[in-house]
Amino acid sequence: MGAMMDSDSTLHKTPCAHISNSLAIAAVAAALTLLAAAAPPALAADNAPSAADQQCLGCHGAAGMEKKLADGDTLKLHVPAELFAKSVHSPNTCASCHSDIDPTAHPPSKKDIKSARSYAVAANEACRGCHVDKFKEWEGSIHAALVRSGNPAAPICSDCHSPHAIIKGAAAKLEQTPCQNCHKEIHTAYLGSVHATSRQKSADSYAPICSGCHNAHDVKPISFHEGQGAVCTGCHAGVLEKHQEWLPNAGLHFAAVSCAACHASEAQRKVDLMLIDGQAKPRGTEQLGVPLFDASTRSDSKGINAQTLWNLLQTLNRDDAAGNKTILRGRLSVRTGPQAHQLADKSKALSDCHTCHRQGSQAFQSVTISLVGPEGRRVGYGANADVLNSPFSVDAVSGFYAIGGNRIWLLDILLALAILGGRGIAIGHVALGWIFKRLGLYDPHTGGHGDPPVENDGPKAA
């Protein structure tokens, strides 16, 4: 009986124990769920740093951690754990990028770091290990060229992508694009453009941001390729045909006038005469020599005048044995970079021909002579508007010239003489024919103006 009672007692206790345990487990699970939801991302289970990374964050996670360098600069050493947990690099370990650091001997007793910039440039190489294709694109960009030239402000990977807080898609947001860090004035101008307005109105807008026109990594200056027009037509397909419906000589305008010159209606325009070689490639300061150019272009306060520019071209082409002469290529554009980004809605674009094609047009009062610097940026020198009337600039400005329109008198005279000369030949031919007829020197049988054939002149019978 006792045994039965004990057995019965045990049977009654067992379910109670299971119920108690189940309730305890459920309570603990609920508490853990609430804690996980309330914990910062860095502490969430999916993004929890490894034991080795936790050891690193034990020091580097402290706000304000930094190192004073010998040159007086400060090297920031703080790694925000929460942002790092959100970044695309969170699955990586600290050692995957900082392979030069030995955790067993860190921090070292002494480590010479010349400057924060030199440290960042050296650390930049770690990006190459995973992002080979992007790194190669960057190496061919103007940014990399500026780095190689020693420019301390030229951006490297960590300047555009905070290595410990890279959030996917963040750069696509107007307010977070890293380009504004260096190009603040241009970014501000862009925010007022039709492109930025479109993106602000709709998240689905395909209007371009900086990388849409300039590429994200392979950033090239417009001097190195077909120019702004090639970028614009990449999205605006069929735009030439649309302009041909109303714009005379639309193809000529596209070749010699930048898009912004008409579509940034509030911008100031100028004529840029670029020095190019026989293959239509921009001439560079390394080829020409900046001291030579500077010495050759000293002129009055109004800028390079016609005589000075003539002397410069003569100097540059004096020893040209290969026939690769330096010439000028003219283009109507806007005066500054920010103005080139102030693109307005097409309804506000310039469409009145008299804006440019009239006497005293403002667009032809500002002239620059330009060439390309060693890193690819355009180097411009102010010029006197009178250079447009010079004989050696006829080819340069003929691309956007209209007779009687912009009042380049030399071209007006040359074109008038050509027209008169062509008509004069026809008129002279008719006049001579009439004179020969009157004098009896015209033979209708021969159609010529020479002597008539001599009688019996010809083959004779044997």
Short mmCIF file of C-alpha atoms in Angstrom, two decimals:
data_model
loop_
_atom_site.label_atom_id
_atom_site.label_comp_id
_atom_site.label_asym_id
_atom_site.label_seq_id
_atom_site.Cartn_x
_atom_site.Cartn_y
_atom_site.Cartn_z
CA MET A 1 0.00 0.00 0.00
CA GLY A 2 2.79 2.27 0.90
CA ALA A 3 4.36 1.46 -2.34
CA MET A 4 1.17 2.24 -4.14
CA MET A 5 0.82 5.51 -2.34
CA ASP A 6 4.37 6.45 -3.13
CA SER A 7 3.82 5.52 -6.70
CA ASP A 8 0.62 7.50 -6.84
CA SER A 9 2.29 10.42 -5.19
CA THR A 10 5.06 10.35 -7.75
CA LEU A 11 2.59 10.32 -10.60
CA HIS A 12 0.91 13.40 -9.24
CA LYS A 13 4.14 15.28 -8.71
CA THR A 14 5.60 14.66 -12.14
CA PRO A 15 3.10 16.71 -14.15
CA CYS A 16 3.42 19.58 -11.69
CA ALA A 17 7.17 19.59 -12.14
CA HIS A 18 6.81 19.70 -15.92
CA ILE A 19 4.36 22.57 -15.72
CA SER A 20 6.63 24.53 -13.39
CA ASN A 21 9.66 24.00 -15.60
CA SER A 22 7.74 24.95 -18.72
CA LEU A 23 6.57 28.17 -17.13
CA ALA A 24 10.08 29.00 -16.02
CA ILE A 25 11.51 28.34 -19.47
CA ALA A 26 8.81 30.45 -21.09
CA ALA A 27 9.45 33.28 -18.69
CA VAL A 28 13.20 33.17 -19.30
CA ALA A 29 12.66 33.04 -23.09
CA ALA A 30 10.32 36.01 -22.96
CA ALA A 31 12.80 37.94 -20.87
CA LEU A 32 15.63 37.14 -23.30
CA THR A 33 13.44 38.19 -26.23
CA LEU A 34 12.68 41.51 -24.57
CA LEU A 35 16.33 42.04 -23.74
CA ALA A 36 17.37 41.27 -27.31
CA ALA A 37 14.80 43.70 -28.65
CA ALA A 38 15.90 46.40 -26.26
CA ALA A 39 19.63 45.80 -26.70
CA PRO A 40 21.61 47.97 -29.12
CA PRO A 41 22.42 46.37 -32.50
CA ALA A 42 26.00 45.74 -31.43
CA LEU A 43 24.71 43.40 -28.75
CA ALA A 44 22.08 41.61 -30.83
CA ALA A 45 22.76 37.93 -31.37
CA ASP A 46 23.06 38.10 -35.18
CA ASN A 47 25.52 41.00 -35.09
CA ALA A 48 27.39 40.16 -31.95
CA PRO A 49 31.15 40.66 -32.43
CA SER A 50 33.46 37.73 -32.06
CA ALA A 51 35.47 37.25 -28.90
CA ALA A 52 38.55 38.66 -30.65
CA ASP A 53 36.62 41.71 -31.86
CA GLN A 54 35.12 42.23 -28.42
CA GLN A 55 38.64 42.38 -27.09
CA CYS A 56 39.45 45.10 -29.65
CA LEU A 57 36.28 47.03 -28.84
CA GLY A 58 37.16 46.86 -25.17
CA CYS A 59 39.55 49.73 -25.88
CA HIS A 60 38.56 51.11 -29.28
CA GLY A 61 34.88 51.20 -28.40
CA ALA A 62 35.59 53.93 -25.86
CA ALA A 63 34.41 57.31 -27.15
CA GLY A 64 37.16 59.85 -27.70
CA MET A 65 39.99 57.36 -28.04
CA GLU A 66 42.77 58.96 -30.08
CA LYS A 67 46.52 59.25 -30.48
CA LYS A 68 48.60 62.41 -30.64
CA LEU A 69 51.17 62.29 -33.41
CA ALA A 70 54.60 63.86 -33.61
CA ASP A 71 53.49 66.43 -36.19
CA GLY A 72 50.78 67.66 -33.84
CA ASP A 73 47.98 65.91 -35.72
CA THR A 74 45.50 63.56 -34.04
CA LEU A 75 44.73 60.02 -35.15
CA LYS A 76 41.17 58.99 -34.32
CA LEU A 77 41.06 55.46 -32.89
CA HIS A 78 37.44 55.23 -31.75
CA VAL A 79 35.27 52.54 -33.40
CA PRO A 80 31.53 53.04 -32.67
CA ALA A 81 30.33 49.52 -31.89
CA GLU A 82 26.67 50.16 -32.77
CA LEU A 83 27.46 51.59 -36.20
CA PHE A 84 29.99 48.86 -36.90
CA ALA A 85 27.33 46.24 -36.12
CA LYS A 86 25.07 47.80 -38.79
CA SER A 87 27.77 48.11 -41.43
CA VAL A 88 28.43 45.76 -44.32
CA HIS A 89 31.81 45.03 -42.76
CA SER A 90 30.33 43.65 -39.54
CA PRO A 91 30.82 39.98 -40.63
CA ASN A 92 34.55 40.71 -41.02
CA THR A 93 36.92 40.51 -38.13
CA CYS A 94 39.12 43.41 -37.12
CA ALA A 95 42.20 41.41 -38.07
CA SER A 96 40.96 40.90 -41.65
CA CYS A 97 41.66 44.57 -42.39
CA HIS A 98 44.28 45.28 -39.72
CA SER A 99 46.51 42.35 -40.56
CA ASP A 100 49.62 44.32 -39.63
CA ILE A 101 48.65 44.30 -35.95
CA ASP A 102 49.74 41.48 -33.63
CA PRO A 103 47.02 41.14 -30.96
CA THR A 104 49.51 39.54 -28.54
CA ALA A 105 51.78 42.60 -28.70
CA HIS A 106 49.20 45.36 -28.91
CA PRO A 107 49.43 48.16 -28.23
CA PRO A 108 53.13 48.31 -29.08
CA SER A 109 55.42 50.24 -26.80
CA LYS A 110 56.19 52.60 -29.68
CA LYS A 111 54.88 52.97 -33.22
CA ASP A 112 56.04 55.83 -35.39
CA ILE A 113 53.21 57.33 -37.43
CA LYS A 114 54.29 60.38 -39.42
CA SER A 115 50.79 61.77 -39.94
CA ALA A 116 47.14 60.78 -39.94
CA ARG A 117 47.11 61.20 -43.72
CA SER A 118 50.06 58.88 -44.32
CA TYR A 119 48.48 56.30 -42.04
CA ALA A 120 45.16 56.51 -43.91
CA VAL A 121 46.84 56.20 -47.34
CA ALA A 122 48.74 53.10 -46.16
CA ALA A 123 45.57 51.59 -44.64
CA ASN A 124 43.83 52.24 -47.95
CA GLU A 125 45.67 49.23 -49.40
CA ALA A 126 43.60 46.89 -47.22
CA CYS A 127 40.55 47.69 -49.37
CA ARG A 128 42.28 46.23 -52.42
CA GLY A 129 42.19 42.72 -50.90
CA CYS A 130 38.40 42.40 -51.21
CA HIS A 131 37.43 45.16 -53.66
CA VAL A 132 39.89 44.49 -56.49
CA ASP A 133 37.66 45.78 -59.30
CA LYS A 134 36.60 48.95 -57.49
CA PHE A 135 40.15 49.67 -56.43
CA LYS A 136 41.34 49.33 -60.02
CA GLU A 137 38.66 51.78 -61.17
CA TRP A 138 39.72 54.25 -58.49
CA GLU A 139 43.36 53.99 -59.56
CA GLY A 140 42.39 55.32 -62.99
CA SER A 141 40.37 58.22 -61.59
CA ILE A 142 41.25 61.87 -61.10
CA HIS A 143 41.06 61.27 -57.34
CA ALA A 144 43.90 58.75 -57.48
CA ALA A 145 45.87 61.06 -59.77
CA LEU A 146 45.55 63.81 -57.18
CA VAL A 147 46.74 61.42 -54.46
CA ARG A 148 49.79 60.51 -56.53
CA SER A 149 50.53 64.19 -57.08
CA GLY A 150 50.68 64.67 -53.31
CA ASN A 151 47.42 66.57 -52.89
CA PRO A 152 46.56 66.17 -49.17
CA ALA A 153 42.84 66.74 -49.76
CA ALA A 154 42.43 64.12 -52.51
CA PRO A 155 39.93 61.46 -51.38
CA ILE A 156 40.91 57.87 -50.70
CA CYS A 157 38.58 54.98 -49.83
CA SER A 158 38.14 55.88 -46.16
CA ASP A 159 37.30 59.51 -47.00
CA CYS A 160 34.17 58.48 -48.89
CA HIS A 161 33.43 55.21 -47.06
CA SER A 162 33.83 55.32 -43.28
CA PRO A 163 35.41 51.87 -42.90
CA HIS A 164 33.67 51.03 -39.63
CA ALA A 165 30.23 52.36 -40.57
CA ILE A 166 29.52 51.55 -44.23
CA ILE A 167 25.75 51.26 -44.64
CA LYS A 168 24.55 49.81 -47.93
CA GLY A 169 22.60 52.32 -50.02
CA ALA A 170 23.46 55.31 -47.82
CA ALA A 171 25.40 57.09 -50.58
CA ALA A 172 22.28 57.06 -52.78
CA LYS A 173 20.58 59.52 -50.41
CA LEU A 174 21.08 63.17 -51.33
CA GLU A 175 21.89 64.27 -47.81
CA GLN A 176 24.43 61.49 -47.29
CA THR A 177 26.38 61.48 -50.55
CA PRO A 178 30.07 61.74 -49.63
CA CYS A 179 30.85 64.01 -52.61
CA GLN A 180 29.56 67.02 -50.71
CA ASN A 181 32.45 66.73 -48.26
CA CYS A 182 34.80 68.19 -50.89
CA HIS A 183 32.38 69.64 -53.45
CA LYS A 184 30.04 71.53 -51.15
CA GLU A 185 29.37 74.42 -53.51
CA ILE A 186 28.61 72.12 -56.43
CA HIS A 187 26.41 69.91 -54.24
CA THR A 188 24.43 72.94 -53.10
CA ALA A 189 23.92 74.00 -56.71
CA TYR A 190 22.82 70.47 -57.63
CA LEU A 191 20.20 70.44 -54.85
CA GLY A 192 18.39 73.22 -56.71
CA SER A 193 18.48 71.40 -60.05
CA VAL A 194 15.73 69.52 -61.85
CA HIS A 195 17.54 66.26 -61.08
CA ALA A 196 17.60 66.74 -57.31
CA THR A 197 14.03 68.04 -57.29
CA SER A 198 12.89 64.87 -59.02
CA ARG A 199 14.64 62.64 -56.48
CA GLN A 200 13.25 64.62 -53.57
CA LYS A 201 9.69 64.25 -54.87
CA SER A 202 9.82 60.51 -55.41
CA ALA A 203 11.91 57.67 -54.00
CA ASP A 204 11.44 55.86 -57.32
CA SER A 205 12.99 58.66 -59.38
CA TYR A 206 15.80 57.61 -61.68
CA ALA A 207 17.23 61.14 -61.89
CA PRO A 208 21.00 60.98 -61.41
CA ILE A 209 22.98 61.83 -58.32
CA CYS A 210 26.73 62.51 -58.44
CA SER A 211 27.75 58.95 -59.29
CA GLY A 212 25.13 58.75 -62.04
CA CYS A 213 27.07 61.25 -64.18
CA HIS A 214 30.61 61.03 -62.80
CA ASN A 215 30.77 57.32 -61.83
CA ALA A 216 31.31 56.23 -58.25
CA HIS A 217 34.97 55.25 -58.42
CA ASP A 218 36.27 55.88 -61.96
CA VAL A 219 35.76 59.63 -61.71
CA LYS A 220 37.16 61.39 -64.77
CA PRO A 221 37.30 65.10 -65.59
CA ILE A 222 35.33 66.17 -68.65
CA SER A 223 38.60 67.09 -70.40
CA PHE A 224 39.46 63.41 -70.79
CA HIS A 225 36.44 62.21 -72.73
CA GLU A 226 33.63 63.42 -74.96
CA GLY A 227 32.45 65.92 -72.39
CA GLN A 228 29.27 66.71 -70.63
CA GLY A 229 27.13 66.09 -73.68
CA ALA A 230 28.08 62.40 -73.78
CA VAL A 231 27.01 62.06 -70.14
CA CYS A 232 23.65 63.73 -70.75
CA THR A 233 22.77 61.68 -73.83
CA GLY A 234 23.42 58.52 -71.83
CA CYS A 235 20.02 59.07 -70.18
CA HIS A 236 18.35 61.44 -72.63
CA ALA A 237 18.28 59.16 -75.66
CA GLY A 238 16.90 60.64 -78.86
CA VAL A 239 17.49 64.17 -77.62
CA LEU A 240 19.20 65.23 -80.86
CA GLU A 241 16.16 64.25 -82.89
CA LYS A 242 13.93 66.23 -80.52
CA HIS A 243 16.09 69.33 -80.94
CA GLN A 244 16.13 68.95 -84.73
CA GLU A 245 12.38 69.56 -84.73
CA TRP A 246 12.91 73.23 -83.83
CA LEU A 247 16.62 74.05 -83.60
CA PRO A 248 18.48 74.92 -86.85
CA ASN A 249 21.80 73.10 -87.20
CA ALA A 250 21.06 71.03 -84.08
CA GLY A 251 24.03 68.71 -84.69
CA LEU A 252 26.39 71.67 -84.86
CA HIS A 253 25.00 73.04 -81.61
CA PHE A 254 25.48 69.69 -79.88
CA ALA A 255 29.10 69.55 -81.02
CA ALA A 256 30.06 73.09 -80.04
CA VAL A 257 27.69 74.10 -77.22
CA SER A 258 27.55 72.40 -73.82
CA CYS A 259 24.14 71.26 -72.57
CA ALA A 260 24.43 73.50 -69.50
CA ALA A 261 24.94 76.58 -71.68
CA CYS A 262 21.24 76.39 -72.58
CA HIS A 263 19.74 74.29 -69.78
CA ALA A 264 21.27 76.25 -66.89
CA SER A 265 19.40 79.35 -67.94
CA GLU A 266 20.64 81.53 -65.07
CA ALA A 267 24.31 80.69 -65.67
CA GLN A 268 26.89 82.97 -67.24
CA ARG A 269 28.35 81.70 -70.48
CA LYS A 270 31.84 81.86 -71.96
CA VAL A 271 33.87 80.72 -74.95
CA ASP A 272 36.59 78.24 -74.02
CA LEU A 273 39.43 77.75 -76.52
CA MET A 274 41.22 74.55 -75.63
CA LEU A 275 44.68 73.71 -76.95
CA ILE A 276 44.49 70.35 -78.72
CA ASP A 277 46.81 68.29 -80.87
CA GLY A 278 46.33 66.87 -84.36
CA GLN A 279 44.35 63.93 -82.95
CA ALA A 280 41.95 66.31 -81.17
CA LYS A 281 43.37 65.34 -77.76
CA PRO A 282 43.77 68.07 -75.13
CA ARG A 283 47.32 69.32 -74.74
CA GLY A 284 48.66 69.12 -71.22
CA THR A 285 50.86 71.26 -69.04
CA GLU A 286 53.43 68.44 -68.90
CA GLN A 287 53.70 68.45 -72.69
CA LEU A 288 53.86 72.20 -73.09
CA GLY A 289 55.61 73.16 -69.89
CA VAL A 290 53.79 75.50 -67.54
CA PRO A 291 56.71 77.96 -67.23
CA LEU A 292 56.77 78.32 -71.02
CA PHE A 293 53.04 78.80 -71.14
CA ASP A 294 53.02 81.31 -68.29
CA ALA A 295 55.87 83.30 -69.80
CA SER A 296 54.27 83.27 -73.22
CA THR A 297 50.86 84.42 -72.01
CA ARG A 298 51.87 87.50 -70.05
CA SER A 299 49.61 90.24 -71.31
CA ASP A 300 47.62 93.21 -70.10
CA SER A 301 45.06 93.09 -67.32
CA LYS A 302 42.36 92.07 -69.77
CA GLY A 303 43.99 88.69 -70.31
CA ILE A 304 45.76 87.02 -73.19
CA ASN A 305 45.43 89.17 -76.30
CA ALA A 306 45.47 88.13 -79.95
CA GLN A 307 49.17 88.85 -80.52
CA THR A 308 50.21 86.95 -77.39
CA LEU A 309 48.16 83.92 -78.36
CA TRP A 310 49.63 84.03 -81.86
CA ASN A 311 53.16 84.08 -80.45
CA LEU A 312 52.32 81.18 -78.14
CA LEU A 313 51.07 78.98 -80.97
CA GLN A 314 54.12 79.84 -83.04
CA THR A 315 56.39 78.84 -80.15
CA LEU A 316 54.56 75.57 -79.54
CA ASN A 317 54.63 74.59 -83.22
CA ARG A 318 58.13 75.81 -84.04
CA ASP A 319 59.80 72.41 -83.58
CA ASP A 320 56.87 70.29 -84.71
CA ALA A 321 58.55 67.87 -87.08
CA ALA A 322 55.82 65.21 -86.82
CA GLY A 323 53.08 67.49 -88.09
CA ASN A 324 51.14 67.20 -84.83
CA LYS A 325 50.37 70.90 -84.61
CA THR A 326 48.77 72.53 -81.61
CA ILE A 327 45.52 74.22 -82.54
CA LEU A 328 42.48 75.63 -80.75
CA ARG A 329 39.08 74.01 -80.29
CA GLY A 330 36.28 76.39 -79.34
CA ARG A 331 33.28 75.51 -77.21
CA LEU A 332 30.50 77.57 -75.66
CA SER A 333 30.02 76.58 -72.02
CA VAL A 334 29.21 77.98 -68.57
CA ARG A 335 31.78 79.78 -66.50
CA THR A 336 31.92 77.66 -63.33
CA GLY A 337 31.42 74.10 -62.09
CA PRO A 338 28.51 74.95 -59.79
CA GLN A 339 26.71 76.69 -62.65
CA ALA A 340 27.06 73.54 -64.76
CA HIS A 341 25.01 71.68 -62.13
CA GLN A 342 22.18 74.23 -61.93
CA LEU A 343 20.19 72.46 -64.63
CA ALA A 344 16.60 73.66 -64.81
CA ASP A 345 13.44 72.10 -66.15
CA LYS A 346 13.38 71.98 -69.96
CA SER A 347 10.56 74.53 -70.02
CA LYS A 348 13.07 77.10 -68.70
CA ALA A 349 15.85 76.28 -71.19
CA LEU A 350 17.11 79.01 -73.50
CA SER A 351 15.47 78.86 -76.91
CA ASP A 352 15.90 82.41 -78.19
CA CYS A 353 18.69 82.48 -80.78
CA HIS A 354 19.38 86.15 -80.06
CA THR A 355 20.69 85.26 -76.61
CA CYS A 356 23.98 84.31 -78.27
CA HIS A 357 23.63 85.29 -81.93
CA ARG A 358 23.52 89.07 -81.65
CA GLN A 359 25.99 91.89 -81.58
CA GLY A 360 27.62 92.30 -78.17
CA SER A 361 26.32 88.96 -76.91
CA GLN A 362 27.45 88.45 -73.31
CA ALA A 363 28.42 84.86 -74.05
CA PHE A 364 31.24 86.08 -76.33
CA GLN A 365 32.64 88.64 -73.91
CA SER A 366 34.22 86.04 -71.60
CA VAL A 367 36.99 83.92 -73.15
CA THR A 368 39.45 81.43 -71.68
CA ILE A 369 42.43 79.60 -73.15
CA SER A 370 42.74 76.20 -71.50
CA LEU A 371 44.87 73.07 -71.35
CA VAL A 372 44.97 70.04 -69.07
CA GLY A 373 47.00 69.71 -65.89
CA PRO A 374 48.98 66.54 -65.03
CA GLU A 375 46.12 65.14 -62.92
CA GLY A 376 43.56 65.78 -65.67
CA ARG A 377 41.91 68.96 -64.46
CA ARG A 378 41.41 71.84 -66.86
CA VAL A 379 43.78 74.79 -66.38
CA GLY A 380 42.26 78.00 -67.73
CA TYR A 381 43.84 81.36 -68.53
CA GLY A 382 41.74 84.47 -69.01
CA ALA A 383 41.81 85.92 -72.52
CA ASN A 384 40.76 89.14 -74.19
CA ALA A 385 37.54 88.78 -76.19
CA ASP A 386 39.43 90.21 -79.18
CA VAL A 387 41.16 86.86 -79.72
CA LEU A 388 37.92 85.71 -81.34
CA ASN A 389 38.58 88.15 -84.17
CA SER A 390 42.09 86.88 -84.79
CA PRO A 391 42.95 84.91 -87.96
CA PHE A 392 44.30 81.90 -86.05
CA SER A 393 41.07 81.46 -84.08
CA VAL A 394 38.84 81.22 -87.15
CA ASP A 395 38.89 77.41 -87.09
CA ALA A 396 38.34 77.39 -83.33
CA VAL A 397 35.16 79.47 -83.35
CA SER A 398 33.74 78.41 -86.70
CA GLY A 399 31.89 75.57 -84.98
CA PHE A 400 29.47 77.95 -83.30
CA TYR A 401 29.61 80.85 -85.76
CA ALA A 402 26.59 82.29 -87.59
CA ILE A 403 27.12 85.04 -90.14
CA GLY A 404 25.96 88.40 -88.86
CA GLY A 405 24.96 86.77 -85.58
CA ASN A 406 27.78 87.10 -83.10
CA ARG A 407 29.51 89.87 -85.05
CA ILE A 408 32.90 88.24 -85.50
CA TRP A 409 33.77 90.64 -88.27
CA LEU A 410 36.67 88.66 -89.71
CA LEU A 411 34.48 85.63 -90.31
CA ASP A 412 31.76 87.83 -91.77
CA ILE A 413 34.22 89.29 -94.26
CA LEU A 414 35.75 85.91 -95.17
CA LEU A 415 32.36 84.32 -95.68
CA ALA A 416 31.12 87.30 -97.73
CA LEU A 417 34.22 87.11 -99.94
CA ALA A 418 33.74 83.38 -100.39
CA ILE A 419 30.13 83.89 -101.42
CA LEU A 420 31.00 86.73 -103.77
CA GLY A 421 33.94 84.78 -105.16
CA GLY A 422 31.77 81.75 -105.91
CA ARG A 423 29.10 83.84 -107.60
CA GLY A 424 31.76 85.94 -109.39
CA ILE A 425 33.08 82.89 -111.20
CA ALA A 426 29.66 82.05 -112.57
CA ILE A 427 28.93 85.68 -113.52
CA GLY A 428 32.35 86.04 -115.15
CA HIS A 429 31.84 82.85 -117.16
CA VAL A 430 28.51 84.09 -118.53
CA ALA A 431 29.95 87.55 -119.25
CA LEU A 432 32.92 86.13 -121.16
CA GLY A 433 30.63 83.93 -123.20
CA TRP A 434 28.55 86.96 -124.18
CA ILE A 435 31.69 88.95 -125.11
CA PHE A 436 33.09 86.13 -127.25
CA LYS A 437 29.78 85.85 -129.04
CA ARG A 438 29.71 89.57 -129.77
CA LEU A 439 33.23 89.43 -131.16
CA GLY A 440 32.50 86.40 -133.26
CA LEU A 441 34.93 84.25 -131.35
CA TYR A 442 32.35 81.72 -130.19
CA ASP A 443 31.82 78.66 -132.41
CA PRO A 444 28.58 76.79 -131.75
CA HIS A 445 30.06 73.66 -133.36
CA THR A 446 32.93 73.40 -130.92
CA GLY A 447 31.26 75.08 -127.94
CA GLY A 448 34.54 76.82 -127.23
CA HIS A 449 35.92 80.29 -127.34
CA GLY A 450 38.89 79.52 -129.61
CA ASP A 451 39.39 79.91 -133.33
CA PRO A 452 36.99 78.12 -135.71
CA PRO A 453 38.36 75.04 -137.44
CA VAL A 454 40.37 75.69 -140.62
CA GLU A 455 38.67 74.70 -143.84
CA ASN A 456 39.81 71.38 -145.37
CA ASP A 457 41.68 70.70 -142.18
CA GLY A 458 41.48 66.98 -141.51
CA PRO A 459 42.40 63.61 -142.95
CA LYS A 460 42.91 63.61 -146.72
CA ALA A 461 42.25 60.81 -149.15
CA ALA A 462 45.18 58.90 -150.39
#
